[in-house]
Tab-separated table of N, CA and C in Angstrom:
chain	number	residue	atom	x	y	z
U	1	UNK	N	195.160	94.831	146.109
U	1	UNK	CA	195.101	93.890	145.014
U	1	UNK	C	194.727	92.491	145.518
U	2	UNK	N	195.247	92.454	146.775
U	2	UNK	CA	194.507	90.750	147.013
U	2	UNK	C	193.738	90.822	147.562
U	3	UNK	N	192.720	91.785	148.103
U	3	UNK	CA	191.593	91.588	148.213
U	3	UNK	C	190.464	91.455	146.882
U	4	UNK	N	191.016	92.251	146.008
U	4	UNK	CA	189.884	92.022	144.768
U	4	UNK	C	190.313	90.834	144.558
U	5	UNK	N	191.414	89.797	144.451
U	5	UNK	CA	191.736	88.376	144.057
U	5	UNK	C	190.538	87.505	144.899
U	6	UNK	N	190.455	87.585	146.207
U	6	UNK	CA	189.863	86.936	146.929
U	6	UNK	C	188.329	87.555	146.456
U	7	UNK	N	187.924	88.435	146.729
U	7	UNK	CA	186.833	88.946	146.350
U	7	UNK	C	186.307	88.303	144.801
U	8	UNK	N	187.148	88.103	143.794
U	8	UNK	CA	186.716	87.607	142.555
U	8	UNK	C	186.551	86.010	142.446
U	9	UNK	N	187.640	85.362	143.542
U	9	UNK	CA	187.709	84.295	143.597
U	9	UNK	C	185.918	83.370	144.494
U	10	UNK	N	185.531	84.659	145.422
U	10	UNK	CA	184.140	83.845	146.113
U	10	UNK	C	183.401	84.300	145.082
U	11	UNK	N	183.348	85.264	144.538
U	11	UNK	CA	182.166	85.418	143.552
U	11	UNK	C	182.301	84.453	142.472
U	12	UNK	N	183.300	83.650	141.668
U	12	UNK	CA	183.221	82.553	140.961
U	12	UNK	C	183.094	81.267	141.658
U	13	UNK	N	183.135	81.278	142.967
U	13	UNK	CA	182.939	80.014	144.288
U	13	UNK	C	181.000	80.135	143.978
U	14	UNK	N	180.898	81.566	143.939
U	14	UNK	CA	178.990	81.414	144.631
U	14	UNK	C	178.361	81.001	143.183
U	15	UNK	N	178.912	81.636	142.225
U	15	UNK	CA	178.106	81.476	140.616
U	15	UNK	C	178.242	79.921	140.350
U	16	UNK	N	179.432	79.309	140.776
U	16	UNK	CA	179.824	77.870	140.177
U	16	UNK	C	178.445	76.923	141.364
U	17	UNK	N	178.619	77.513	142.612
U	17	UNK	CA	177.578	76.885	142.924
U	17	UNK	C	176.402	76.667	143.156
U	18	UNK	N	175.885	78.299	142.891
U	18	UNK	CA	174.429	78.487	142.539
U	18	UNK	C	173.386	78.441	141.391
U	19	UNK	N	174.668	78.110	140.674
U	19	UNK	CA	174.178	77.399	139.474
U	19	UNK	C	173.853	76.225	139.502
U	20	UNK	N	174.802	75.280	139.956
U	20	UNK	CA	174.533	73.633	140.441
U	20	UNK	C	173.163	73.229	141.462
U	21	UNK	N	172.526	74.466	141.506
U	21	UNK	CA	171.650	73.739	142.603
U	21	UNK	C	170.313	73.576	141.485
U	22	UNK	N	170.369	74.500	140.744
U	22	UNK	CA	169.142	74.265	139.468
U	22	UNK	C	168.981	73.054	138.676
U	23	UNK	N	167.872	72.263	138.918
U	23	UNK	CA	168.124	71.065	137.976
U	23	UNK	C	167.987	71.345	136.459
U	24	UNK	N	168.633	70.798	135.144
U	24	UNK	CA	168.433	71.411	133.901
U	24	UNK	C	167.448	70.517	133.418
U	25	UNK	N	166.891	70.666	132.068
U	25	UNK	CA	165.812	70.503	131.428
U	25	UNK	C	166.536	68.961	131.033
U	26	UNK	N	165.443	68.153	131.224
U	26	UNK	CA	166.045	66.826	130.739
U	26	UNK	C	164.929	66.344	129.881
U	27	UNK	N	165.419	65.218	129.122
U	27	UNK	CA	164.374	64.767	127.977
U	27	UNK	C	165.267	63.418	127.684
U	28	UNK	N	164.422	61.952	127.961
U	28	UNK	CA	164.780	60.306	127.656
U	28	UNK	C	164.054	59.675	127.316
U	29	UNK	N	164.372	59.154	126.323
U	29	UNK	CA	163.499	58.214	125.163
U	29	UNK	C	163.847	56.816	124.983
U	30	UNK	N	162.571	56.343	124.661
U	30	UNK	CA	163.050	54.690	124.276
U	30	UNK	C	162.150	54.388	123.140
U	31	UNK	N	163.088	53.121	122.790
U	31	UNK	CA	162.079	52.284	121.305
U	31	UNK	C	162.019	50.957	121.934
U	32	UNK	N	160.959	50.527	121.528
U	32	UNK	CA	160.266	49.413	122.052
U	32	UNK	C	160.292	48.461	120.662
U	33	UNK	N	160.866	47.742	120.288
U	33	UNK	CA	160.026	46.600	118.751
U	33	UNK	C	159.238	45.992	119.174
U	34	UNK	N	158.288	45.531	118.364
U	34	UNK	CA	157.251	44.770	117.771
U	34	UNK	C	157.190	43.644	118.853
U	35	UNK	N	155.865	43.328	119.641
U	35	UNK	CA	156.830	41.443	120.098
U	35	UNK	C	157.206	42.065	121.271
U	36	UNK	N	157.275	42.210	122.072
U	36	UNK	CA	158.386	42.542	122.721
U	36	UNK	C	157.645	42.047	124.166
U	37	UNK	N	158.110	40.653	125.021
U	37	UNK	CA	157.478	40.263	126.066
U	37	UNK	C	157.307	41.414	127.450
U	38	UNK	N	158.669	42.330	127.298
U	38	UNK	CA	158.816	42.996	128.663
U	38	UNK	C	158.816	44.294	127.944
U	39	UNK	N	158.529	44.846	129.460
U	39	UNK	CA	158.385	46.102	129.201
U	39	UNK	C	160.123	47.162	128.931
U	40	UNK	N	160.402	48.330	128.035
U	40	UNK	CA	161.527	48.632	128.193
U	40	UNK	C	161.692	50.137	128.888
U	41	UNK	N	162.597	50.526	129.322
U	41	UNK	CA	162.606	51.580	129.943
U	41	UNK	C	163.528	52.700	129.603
U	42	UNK	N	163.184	54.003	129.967
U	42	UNK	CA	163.927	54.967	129.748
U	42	UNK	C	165.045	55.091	130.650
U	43	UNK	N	166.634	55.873	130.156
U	43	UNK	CA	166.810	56.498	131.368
U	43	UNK	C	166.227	56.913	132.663
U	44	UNK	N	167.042	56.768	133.848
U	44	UNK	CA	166.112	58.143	134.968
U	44	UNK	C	166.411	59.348	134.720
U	45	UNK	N	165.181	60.071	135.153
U	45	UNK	CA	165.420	61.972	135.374
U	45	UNK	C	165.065	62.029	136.706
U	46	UNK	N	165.395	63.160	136.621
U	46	UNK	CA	165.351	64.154	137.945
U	46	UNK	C	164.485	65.433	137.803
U	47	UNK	N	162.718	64.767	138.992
U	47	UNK	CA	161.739	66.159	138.427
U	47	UNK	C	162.191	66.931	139.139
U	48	UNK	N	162.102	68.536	138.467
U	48	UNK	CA	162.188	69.746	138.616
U	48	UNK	C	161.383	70.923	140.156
U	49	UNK	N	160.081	69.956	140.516
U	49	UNK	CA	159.299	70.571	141.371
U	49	UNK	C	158.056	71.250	140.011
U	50	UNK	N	157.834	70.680	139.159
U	50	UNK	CA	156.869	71.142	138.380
U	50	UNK	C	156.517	69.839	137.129
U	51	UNK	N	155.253	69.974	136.732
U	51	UNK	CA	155.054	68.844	135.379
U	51	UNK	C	155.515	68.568	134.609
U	52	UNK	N	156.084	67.518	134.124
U	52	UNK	CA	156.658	67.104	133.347
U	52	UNK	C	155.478	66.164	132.421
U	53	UNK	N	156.450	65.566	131.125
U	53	UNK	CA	155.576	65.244	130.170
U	53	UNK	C	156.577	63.825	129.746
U	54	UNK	N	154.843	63.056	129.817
U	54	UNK	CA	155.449	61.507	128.759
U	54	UNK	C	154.991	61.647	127.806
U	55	UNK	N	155.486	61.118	126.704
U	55	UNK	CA	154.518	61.072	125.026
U	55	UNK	C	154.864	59.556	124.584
U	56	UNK	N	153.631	58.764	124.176
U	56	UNK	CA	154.293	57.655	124.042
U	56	UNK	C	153.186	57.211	122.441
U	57	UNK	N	154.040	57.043	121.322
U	57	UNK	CA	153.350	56.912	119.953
U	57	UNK	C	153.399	55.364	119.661
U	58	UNK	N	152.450	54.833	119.098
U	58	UNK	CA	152.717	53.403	118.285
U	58	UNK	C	151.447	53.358	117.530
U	59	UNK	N	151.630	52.551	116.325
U	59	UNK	CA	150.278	52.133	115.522
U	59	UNK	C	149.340	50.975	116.049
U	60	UNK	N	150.142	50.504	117.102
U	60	UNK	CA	149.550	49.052	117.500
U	60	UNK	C	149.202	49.331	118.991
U	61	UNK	N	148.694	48.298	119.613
U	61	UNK	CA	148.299	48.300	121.169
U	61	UNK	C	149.950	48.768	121.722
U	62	UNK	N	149.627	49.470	122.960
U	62	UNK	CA	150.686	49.235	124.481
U	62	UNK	C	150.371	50.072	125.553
U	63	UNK	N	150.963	50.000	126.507
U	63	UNK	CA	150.654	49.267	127.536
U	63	UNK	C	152.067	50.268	128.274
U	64	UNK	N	152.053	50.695	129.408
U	64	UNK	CA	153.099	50.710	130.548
U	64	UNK	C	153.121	51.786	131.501
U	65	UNK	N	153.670	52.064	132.659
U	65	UNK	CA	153.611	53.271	133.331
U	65	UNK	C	155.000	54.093	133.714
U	66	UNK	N	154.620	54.684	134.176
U	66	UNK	CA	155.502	55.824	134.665
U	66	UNK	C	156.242	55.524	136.268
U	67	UNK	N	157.347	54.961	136.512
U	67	UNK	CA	157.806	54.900	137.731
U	67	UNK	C	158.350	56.498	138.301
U	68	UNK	N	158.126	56.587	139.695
U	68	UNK	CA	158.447	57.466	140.488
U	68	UNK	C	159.079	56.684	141.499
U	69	UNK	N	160.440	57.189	141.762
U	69	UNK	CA	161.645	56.741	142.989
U	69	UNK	C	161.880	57.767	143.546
U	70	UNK	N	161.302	57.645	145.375
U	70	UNK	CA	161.993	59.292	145.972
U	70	UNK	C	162.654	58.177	146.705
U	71	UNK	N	163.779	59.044	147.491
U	71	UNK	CA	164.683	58.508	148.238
U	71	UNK	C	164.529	58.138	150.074
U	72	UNK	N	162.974	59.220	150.221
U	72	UNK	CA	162.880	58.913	151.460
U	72	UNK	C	162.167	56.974	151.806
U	73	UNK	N	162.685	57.030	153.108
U	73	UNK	CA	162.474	55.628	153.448
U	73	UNK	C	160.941	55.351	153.847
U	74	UNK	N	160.763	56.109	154.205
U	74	UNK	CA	159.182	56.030	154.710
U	74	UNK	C	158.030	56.200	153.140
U	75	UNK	N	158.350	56.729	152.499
U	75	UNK	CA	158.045	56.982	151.094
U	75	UNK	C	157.818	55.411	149.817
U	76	UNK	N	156.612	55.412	149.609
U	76	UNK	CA	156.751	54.051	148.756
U	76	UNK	C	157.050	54.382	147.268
U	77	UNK	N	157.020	53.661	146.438
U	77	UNK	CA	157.289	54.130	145.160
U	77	UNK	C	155.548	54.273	144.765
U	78	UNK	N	155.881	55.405	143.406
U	78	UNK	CA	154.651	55.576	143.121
U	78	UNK	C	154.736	55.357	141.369
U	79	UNK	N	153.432	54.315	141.220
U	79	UNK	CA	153.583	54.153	139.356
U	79	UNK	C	151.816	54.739	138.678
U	80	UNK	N	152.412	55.792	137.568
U	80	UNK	CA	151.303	55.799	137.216
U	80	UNK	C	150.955	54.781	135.624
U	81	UNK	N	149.576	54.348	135.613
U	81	UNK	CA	149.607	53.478	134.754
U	81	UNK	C	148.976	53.604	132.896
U	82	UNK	N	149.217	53.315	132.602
U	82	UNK	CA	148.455	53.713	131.399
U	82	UNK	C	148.342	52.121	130.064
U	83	UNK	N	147.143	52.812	129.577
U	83	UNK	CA	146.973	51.214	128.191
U	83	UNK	C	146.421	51.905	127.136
U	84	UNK	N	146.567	51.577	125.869
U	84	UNK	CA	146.316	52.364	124.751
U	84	UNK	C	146.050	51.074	124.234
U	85	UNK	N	144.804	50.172	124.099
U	85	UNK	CA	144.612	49.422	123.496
U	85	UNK	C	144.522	49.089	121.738
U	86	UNK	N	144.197	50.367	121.333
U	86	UNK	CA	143.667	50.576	119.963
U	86	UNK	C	144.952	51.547	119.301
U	87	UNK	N	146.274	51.744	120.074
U	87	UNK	CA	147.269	52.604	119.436
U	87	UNK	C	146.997	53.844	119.651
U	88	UNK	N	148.328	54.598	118.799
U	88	UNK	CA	147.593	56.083	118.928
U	88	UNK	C	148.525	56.940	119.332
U	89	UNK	N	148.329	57.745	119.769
U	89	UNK	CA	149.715	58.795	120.949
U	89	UNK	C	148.783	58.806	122.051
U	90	UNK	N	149.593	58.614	123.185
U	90	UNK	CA	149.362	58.915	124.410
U	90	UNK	C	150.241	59.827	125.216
U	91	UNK	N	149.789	61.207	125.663
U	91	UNK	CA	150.399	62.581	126.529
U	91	UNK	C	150.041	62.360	128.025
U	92	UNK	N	151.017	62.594	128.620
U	92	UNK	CA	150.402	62.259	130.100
U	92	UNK	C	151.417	63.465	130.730
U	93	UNK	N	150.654	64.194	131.504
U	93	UNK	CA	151.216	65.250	132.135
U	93	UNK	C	151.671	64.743	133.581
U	94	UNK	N	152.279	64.987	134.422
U	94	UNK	CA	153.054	64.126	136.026
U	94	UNK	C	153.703	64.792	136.057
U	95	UNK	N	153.528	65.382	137.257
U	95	UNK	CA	153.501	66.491	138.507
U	95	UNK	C	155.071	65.768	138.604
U	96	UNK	N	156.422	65.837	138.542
U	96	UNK	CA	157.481	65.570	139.015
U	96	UNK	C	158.547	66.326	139.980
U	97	UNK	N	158.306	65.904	141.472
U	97	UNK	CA	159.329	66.073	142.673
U	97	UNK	C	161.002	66.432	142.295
U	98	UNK	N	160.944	67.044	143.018
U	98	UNK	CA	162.825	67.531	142.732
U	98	UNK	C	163.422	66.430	143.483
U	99	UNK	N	162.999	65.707	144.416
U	99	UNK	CA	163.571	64.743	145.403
U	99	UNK	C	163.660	63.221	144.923
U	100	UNK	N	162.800	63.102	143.656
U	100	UNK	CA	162.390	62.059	143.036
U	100	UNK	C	163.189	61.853	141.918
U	101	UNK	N	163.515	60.419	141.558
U	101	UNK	CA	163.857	60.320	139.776
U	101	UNK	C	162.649	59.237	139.271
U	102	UNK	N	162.516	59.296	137.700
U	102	UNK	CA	161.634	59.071	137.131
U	102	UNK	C	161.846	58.106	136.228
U	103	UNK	N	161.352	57.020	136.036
U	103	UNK	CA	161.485	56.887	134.481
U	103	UNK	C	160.055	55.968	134.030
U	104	UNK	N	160.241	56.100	132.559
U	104	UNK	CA	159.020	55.615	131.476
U	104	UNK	C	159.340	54.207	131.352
U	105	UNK	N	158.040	53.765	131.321
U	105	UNK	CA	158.146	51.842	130.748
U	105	UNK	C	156.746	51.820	129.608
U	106	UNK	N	157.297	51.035	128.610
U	106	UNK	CA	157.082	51.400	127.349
U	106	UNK	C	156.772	49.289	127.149
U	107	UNK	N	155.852	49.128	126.587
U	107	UNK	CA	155.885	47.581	126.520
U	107	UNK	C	154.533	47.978	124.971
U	108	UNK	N	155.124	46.736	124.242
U	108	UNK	CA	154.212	46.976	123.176
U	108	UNK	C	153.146	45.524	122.890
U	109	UNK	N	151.883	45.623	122.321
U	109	UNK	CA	151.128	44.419	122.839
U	109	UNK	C	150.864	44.101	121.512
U	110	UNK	N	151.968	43.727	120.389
U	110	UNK	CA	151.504	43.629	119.037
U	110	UNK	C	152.780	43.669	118.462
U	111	UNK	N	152.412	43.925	117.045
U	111	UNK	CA	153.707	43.569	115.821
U	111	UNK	C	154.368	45.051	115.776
U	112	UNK	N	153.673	46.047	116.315
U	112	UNK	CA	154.321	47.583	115.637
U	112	UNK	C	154.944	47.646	117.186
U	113	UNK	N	155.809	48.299	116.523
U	113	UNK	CA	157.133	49.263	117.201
U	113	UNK	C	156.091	50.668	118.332
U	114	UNK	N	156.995	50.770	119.085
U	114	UNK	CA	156.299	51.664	120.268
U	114	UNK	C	157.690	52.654	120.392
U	115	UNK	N	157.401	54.345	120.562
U	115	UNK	CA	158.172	54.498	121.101
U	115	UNK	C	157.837	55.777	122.498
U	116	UNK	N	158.549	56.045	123.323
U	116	UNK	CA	158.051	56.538	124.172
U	116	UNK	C	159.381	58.002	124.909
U	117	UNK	N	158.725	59.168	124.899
U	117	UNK	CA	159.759	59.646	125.540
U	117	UNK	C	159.281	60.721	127.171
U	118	UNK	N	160.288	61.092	127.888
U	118	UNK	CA	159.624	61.600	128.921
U	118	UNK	C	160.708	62.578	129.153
U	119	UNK	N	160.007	63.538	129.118
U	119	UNK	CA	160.903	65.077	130.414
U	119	UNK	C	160.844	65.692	131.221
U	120	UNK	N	161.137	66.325	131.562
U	120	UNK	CA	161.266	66.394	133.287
U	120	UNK	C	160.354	68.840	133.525
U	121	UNK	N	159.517	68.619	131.775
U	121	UNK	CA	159.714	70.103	132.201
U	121	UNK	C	158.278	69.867	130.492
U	122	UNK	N	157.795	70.881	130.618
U	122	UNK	CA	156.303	71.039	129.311
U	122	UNK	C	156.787	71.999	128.213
C-alpha cells in the first residue's frame, strides 16, 4: 500500500510539472484615445516558439511597433515597426521566441480612438 501512495504521489509530482513547462495561449489589448501624444502599451506575453498575431484597428492615422525583450545579455532588443497613415486594420504576423516577452505600442496620430491587440499564438 505505500508503495502505490508514493507511486501516485510522483505521478501527480510529473503531471503538475509537465504541465507547467507549456506556455498557454495568451491574448493583450489596449485602447489608445484620440490625441494621444505617447504611445500606449499592452501587457507583456510570453512567445510560444511559433507566430503570433498583432491586430491593430482605428478610423484615423497610427503609428507604433511591436517590442521584443529576450533576456539574454548579449541579445539586443528587437522592434518591429509599423504606420497606417490613412487608418484601417493593420495584421502583422511575428515569429515569437519562448525566451522572449512581447508587447504592442499603439499611438494614435489624430482625433479617432486606436485600438490594438496582440497574442502570443494565430
Amino acid at each position: 500500500m505505500k508503495n502505490l501512495k508514493i507511486i501516485g504521489l510522483t505521478l501527480l509530482i510529473l503531471l503538475m510539472t509537465t504541465t507547467a513547462v507549456f506556455a498557454a495561449n495568451s491574448s493583450v489589448s489596449v485602447y489608445v484615445p484620440g490625441n494621444t501624444y505617447f504611445a500606449k502599451a499592452t501587457e507583456a506575453i510570453t512567445g510560444q516558439n511559433q507566430y503570433g498575431k498583432a491586430t491593430i484597428n482605428a478610423s484615423g492615422a497610427f503609428s507604433g511597433f511591436i517590442h521584443e525583450y529576450c533576456s539574454k545579455a548579449s541579445d539586443t532588443d528587437t522592434v518591429y515597426n509599423y504606420n497606417m497613415p490613412d487608418g484601417g486594420t493593420k495584421n502583422i504576423d511575428y515569429y515569437m521566441n519562448s525566451s522572449c516577452s512581447y508587447r504592442l505600442y499603439v499611438k494614435t496620430d489624430g482625433a479617432f480612438p486606436a485600438v490594438g491587440k496582440l497574442q502570443n499564438y494565430q
